[in-house]
Amino acid sequence: MPTLILVRHGRSTANTAGLLAGWTPGVALDERGAAQAAALPGRLDGLPLSEVVTSPLQRCQETIRPLLDARPDLPVHTDERIGECHYGDWSGRKLAELADEPLMQVVQAHPSAAAFPGGESMRAMQTRAAEAVREWNARVERDHGADAVYLMCSHGDIIKSLVADALGLHLDLFQRISVEPCSITAIRYTRLRPFLVRLGDTGDFASLAPREEPTGDDAPVGGGAGAP
């Protein structure tokens, strides 16, 4: 079965503003995010990609544009099922403000029970994304062979939930996973089990250095902004 390359979108204007973007329109890459996207073709150079599937949201479309410009013959598809979690009434709000919401404790410690007001549950988010991957695995294998490699450009919580699915982890443990903007995660699927072969690889270790302000114990909903 195919190998899936998961790319989180580059750093966005919402990331730097500390907002939970969700499906809010007009959220673009910031200057650093655009530079991350521009570097993506070089990072993937030599990797024989057969297809690209992307979230419909602007920040993902902008992230893969340099790759598609470098490989104009690469087929590209949009799939809403790998779009960001529908955060409903939380969309567009400050993460610092949301930290005081009682639901945030559930999102952090028991995400399988979390459902966003006016939005969707985290279980539904994981289910639709995992179903999309399984369908694309079958399609890519049918069209390009069992050793094919394809790419999905998606969002932090989506990618974390897919990693948890691949590892057989309960969704309640997915907040232990971290994927920074424009990081690359790779999952090789087989008939018996998936293998996680890369996780959140940016090639940049700056985010591991101590920060002036403590990052705290909570996982960043939506994925966080990455290295300063």
mmCIF file of N, CA and C in Angstrom, residues 18-69:
data_model
loop_
_atom_site.group_PDB
_atom_site.id
_atom_site.type_symbol
_atom_site.label_atom_id
_atom_site.label_comp_id
_atom_site.label_asym_id
_atom_site.label_seq_id
_atom_site.Cartn_x
_atom_site.Cartn_y
_atom_site.Cartn_z
ATOM 1 N N GLY A 18 -2.377 34.264 17.481
ATOM 2 C CA GLY A 18 -2.908 33.489 18.597
ATOM 3 C C GLY A 18 -4.389 33.205 18.485
ATOM 4 N N LEU A 19 -4.872 33.069 17.246
ATOM 5 C CA LEU A 19 -6.290 32.814 17.007
ATOM 6 C C LEU A 19 -6.509 31.360 16.614
ATOM 7 N N LEU A 20 -7.673 30.831 16.957
ATOM 8 C CA LEU A 20 -8.089 29.515 16.502
ATOM 9 C C LEU A 20 -8.831 29.720 15.184
ATOM 10 N N ALA A 21 -8.162 29.444 14.078
ATOM 11 C CA ALA A 21 -8.698 29.827 12.773
ATOM 12 C C ALA A 21 -9.897 28.988 12.366
ATOM 13 N N GLY A 22 -9.789 27.662 12.498
ATOM 14 C CA GLY A 22 -10.847 26.799 11.986
ATOM 15 C C GLY A 22 -11.065 27.030 10.501
ATOM 16 N N TRP A 23 -12.319 27.192 10.112
ATOM 17 C CA TRP A 23 -12.686 27.421 8.710
ATOM 18 C C TRP A 23 -12.910 28.904 8.413
ATOM 19 N N THR A 24 -12.425 29.784 9.262
ATOM 20 C CA THR A 24 -12.548 31.217 9.015
ATOM 21 C C THR A 24 -11.912 31.563 7.671
ATOM 22 N N PRO A 25 -12.625 32.216 6.768
ATOM 23 C CA PRO A 25 -12.036 32.540 5.459
ATOM 24 C C PRO A 25 -10.970 33.614 5.561
ATOM 25 N N GLY A 26 -10.076 33.626 4.588
ATOM 26 C CA GLY A 26 -9.078 34.683 4.483
ATOM 27 C C GLY A 26 -7.866 34.511 5.363
ATOM 28 N N VAL A 27 -7.687 33.339 5.971
ATOM 29 C CA VAL A 27 -6.498 33.100 6.793
ATOM 30 C C VAL A 27 -5.380 32.637 5.865
ATOM 31 N N ALA A 28 -4.372 33.486 5.691
ATOM 32 C CA ALA A 28 -3.286 33.242 4.745
ATOM 33 C C ALA A 28 -2.001 32.893 5.479
ATOM 34 N N LEU A 29 -0.987 32.509 4.728
ATOM 35 C CA LEU A 29 0.338 32.328 5.308
ATOM 36 C C LEU A 29 0.927 33.685 5.654
ATOM 37 N N ASP A 30 1.667 33.751 6.767
ATOM 38 C CA ASP A 30 2.411 34.975 7.051
ATOM 39 C C ASP A 30 3.753 34.906 6.328
ATOM 40 N N GLU A 31 4.614 35.866 6.583
ATOM 41 C CA GLU A 31 5.881 35.919 5.847
ATOM 42 C C GLU A 31 6.720 34.676 6.081
ATOM 43 N N ARG A 32 6.779 34.236 7.320
ATOM 44 C CA ARG A 32 7.543 33.012 7.610
ATOM 45 C C ARG A 32 6.892 31.803 6.952
ATOM 46 N N GLY A 33 5.560 31.729 7.001
ATOM 47 C CA GLY A 33 4.865 30.621 6.370
ATOM 48 C C GLY A 33 5.107 30.557 4.870
ATOM 49 N N ALA A 34 5.138 31.728 4.224
ATOM 50 C CA ALA A 34 5.415 31.761 2.787
ATOM 51 C C ALA A 34 6.829 31.259 2.500
ATOM 52 N N ALA A 35 7.781 31.600 3.366
ATOM 53 C CA ALA A 35 9.149 31.106 3.194
ATOM 54 C C ALA A 35 9.209 29.591 3.414
ATOM 55 N N GLN A 36 8.456 29.100 4.381
ATOM 56 C CA GLN A 36 8.403 27.653 4.604
ATOM 57 C C GLN A 36 7.841 26.937 3.375
ATOM 58 N N ALA A 37 6.797 27.502 2.796
ATOM 59 C CA ALA A 37 6.199 26.902 1.604
ATOM 60 C C ALA A 37 7.172 26.927 0.430
ATOM 61 N N ALA A 38 7.908 28.022 0.298
ATOM 62 C CA ALA A 38 8.873 28.140 -0.801
ATOM 63 C C ALA A 38 9.983 27.105 -0.689
ATOM 64 N N ALA A 39 10.298 26.694 0.541
ATOM 65 C CA ALA A 39 11.358 25.705 0.756
ATOM 66 C C ALA A 39 10.875 24.273 0.570
ATOM 67 N N LEU A 40 9.565 24.076 0.533
ATOM 68 C CA LEU A 40 9.018 22.720 0.484
ATOM 69 C C LEU A 40 9.455 21.926 -0.754
ATOM 70 N N PRO A 41 9.465 22.504 -1.963
ATOM 71 C CA PRO A 41 9.908 21.719 -3.122
ATOM 72 C C PRO A 41 11.323 21.164 -2.972
ATOM 73 N N GLY A 42 12.215 21.948 -2.384
ATOM 74 C CA GLY A 42 13.581 21.462 -2.177
ATOM 75 C C GLY A 42 13.645 20.352 -1.154
ATOM 76 N N ARG A 43 12.829 20.447 -0.108
ATOM 77 C CA ARG A 43 12.819 19.402 0.923
ATOM 78 C C ARG A 43 12.298 18.082 0.366
ATOM 79 N N LEU A 44 11.396 18.172 -0.610
ATOM 80 C CA LEU A 44 10.800 16.967 -1.187
ATOM 81 C C LEU A 44 11.465 16.561 -2.505
ATOM 82 N N ASP A 45 12.536 17.247 -2.867
ATOM 83 C CA ASP A 45 13.206 16.958 -4.130
ATOM 84 C C ASP A 45 13.668 15.503 -4.169
ATOM 85 N N GLY A 46 13.387 14.833 -5.263
ATOM 86 C CA GLY A 46 13.791 13.440 -5.411
ATOM 87 C C GLY A 46 12.752 12.453 -4.937
ATOM 88 N N LEU A 47 11.713 12.942 -4.262
ATOM 89 C CA LEU A 47 10.652 12.053 -3.803
ATOM 90 C C LEU A 47 9.604 11.942 -4.917
ATOM 91 N N PRO A 48 9.362 10.748 -5.438
ATOM 92 C CA PRO A 48 8.467 10.594 -6.592
ATOM 93 C C PRO A 48 6.993 10.632 -6.195
ATOM 94 N N LEU A 49 6.459 11.813 -6.044
ATOM 95 C CA LEU A 49 5.061 11.954 -5.642
ATOM 96 C C LEU A 49 4.136 11.624 -6.820
ATOM 97 N N SER A 50 3.087 10.879 -6.528
ATOM 98 C CA SER A 50 2.150 10.499 -7.586
ATOM 99 C C SER A 50 0.908 11.387 -7.601
ATOM 100 N N GLU A 51 0.502 11.882 -6.454
ATOM 101 C CA GLU A 51 -0.698 12.716 -6.347
ATOM 102 C C GLU A 51 -0.507 13.694 -5.182
ATOM 103 N N VAL A 52 -1.251 14.795 -5.224
ATOM 104 C CA VAL A 52 -1.340 15.717 -4.096
ATOM 105 C C VAL A 52 -2.815 15.899 -3.769
ATOM 106 N N VAL A 53 -3.136 15.791 -2.488
ATOM 107 C CA VAL A 53 -4.488 16.037 -2.002
ATOM 108 C C VAL A 53 -4.382 17.144 -0.955
ATOM 109 N N THR A 54 -5.254 18.126 -1.023
ATOM 110 C CA THR A 54 -5.137 19.246 -0.103
ATOM 111 C C THR A 54 -6.472 19.621 0.519
ATOM 112 N N SER A 55 -6.389 20.159 1.717
ATOM 113 C CA SER A 55 -7.528 20.833 2.337
ATOM 114 C C SER A 55 -7.942 22.001 1.442
ATOM 115 N N PRO A 56 -9.222 22.349 1.442
ATOM 116 C CA PRO A 56 -9.642 23.485 0.614
ATOM 117 C C PRO A 56 -9.270 24.843 1.195
ATOM 118 N N LEU A 57 -8.776 24.893 2.420
ATOM 119 C CA LEU A 57 -8.543 26.180 3.076
ATOM 120 C C LEU A 57 -7.316 26.891 2.499
ATOM 121 N N GLN A 58 -7.385 28.201 2.490
ATOM 122 C CA GLN A 58 -6.397 29.034 1.806
ATOM 123 C C GLN A 58 -4.974 28.759 2.257
ATOM 124 N N ARG A 59 -4.763 28.580 3.551
ATOM 125 C CA ARG A 59 -3.399 28.414 4.045
ATOM 126 C C ARG A 59 -2.768 27.122 3.539
ATOM 127 N N CYS A 60 -3.573 26.097 3.286
ATOM 128 C CA CYS A 60 -3.039 24.868 2.692
ATOM 129 C C CYS A 60 -2.792 25.043 1.199
ATOM 130 N N GLN A 61 -3.730 25.703 0.528
ATOM 131 C CA GLN A 61 -3.560 25.953 -0.907
ATOM 132 C C GLN A 61 -2.291 26.765 -1.171
ATOM 133 N N GLU A 62 -2.024 27.750 -0.326
ATOM 134 C CA GLU A 62 -0.816 28.559 -0.486
ATOM 135 C C GLU A 62 0.446 27.758 -0.170
ATOM 136 N N THR A 63 0.345 26.822 0.755
ATOM 137 C CA THR A 63 1.512 26.022 1.135
ATOM 138 C C THR A 63 1.967 25.125 -0.003
ATOM 139 N N ILE A 64 1.041 24.525 -0.727
ATOM 140 C CA ILE A 64 1.454 23.587 -1.786
ATOM 141 C C ILE A 64 1.689 24.265 -3.125
ATOM 142 N N ARG A 65 1.355 25.565 -3.253
ATOM 143 C CA ARG A 65 1.511 26.231 -4.541
ATOM 144 C C ARG A 65 2.936 26.163 -5.082
ATOM 145 N N PRO A 66 3.976 26.447 -4.263
ATOM 146 C CA PRO A 66 5.339 26.344 -4.807
ATOM 147 C C PRO A 66 5.687 24.935 -5.275
ATOM 148 N N LEU A 67 5.201 23.918 -4.578
ATOM 149 C CA LEU A 67 5.446 22.535 -4.985
ATOM 150 C C LEU A 67 4.787 22.258 -6.331
ATOM 151 N N LEU A 68 3.542 22.706 -6.498
ATOM 152 C CA LEU A 68 2.843 22.479 -7.761
ATOM 153 C C LEU A 68 3.467 23.280 -8.888
ATOM 154 N N ASP A 69 3.988 24.471 -8.580
ATOM 155 C CA ASP A 69 4.690 25.251 -9.605
ATOM 156 C C ASP A 69 5.961 24.541 -10.058
#
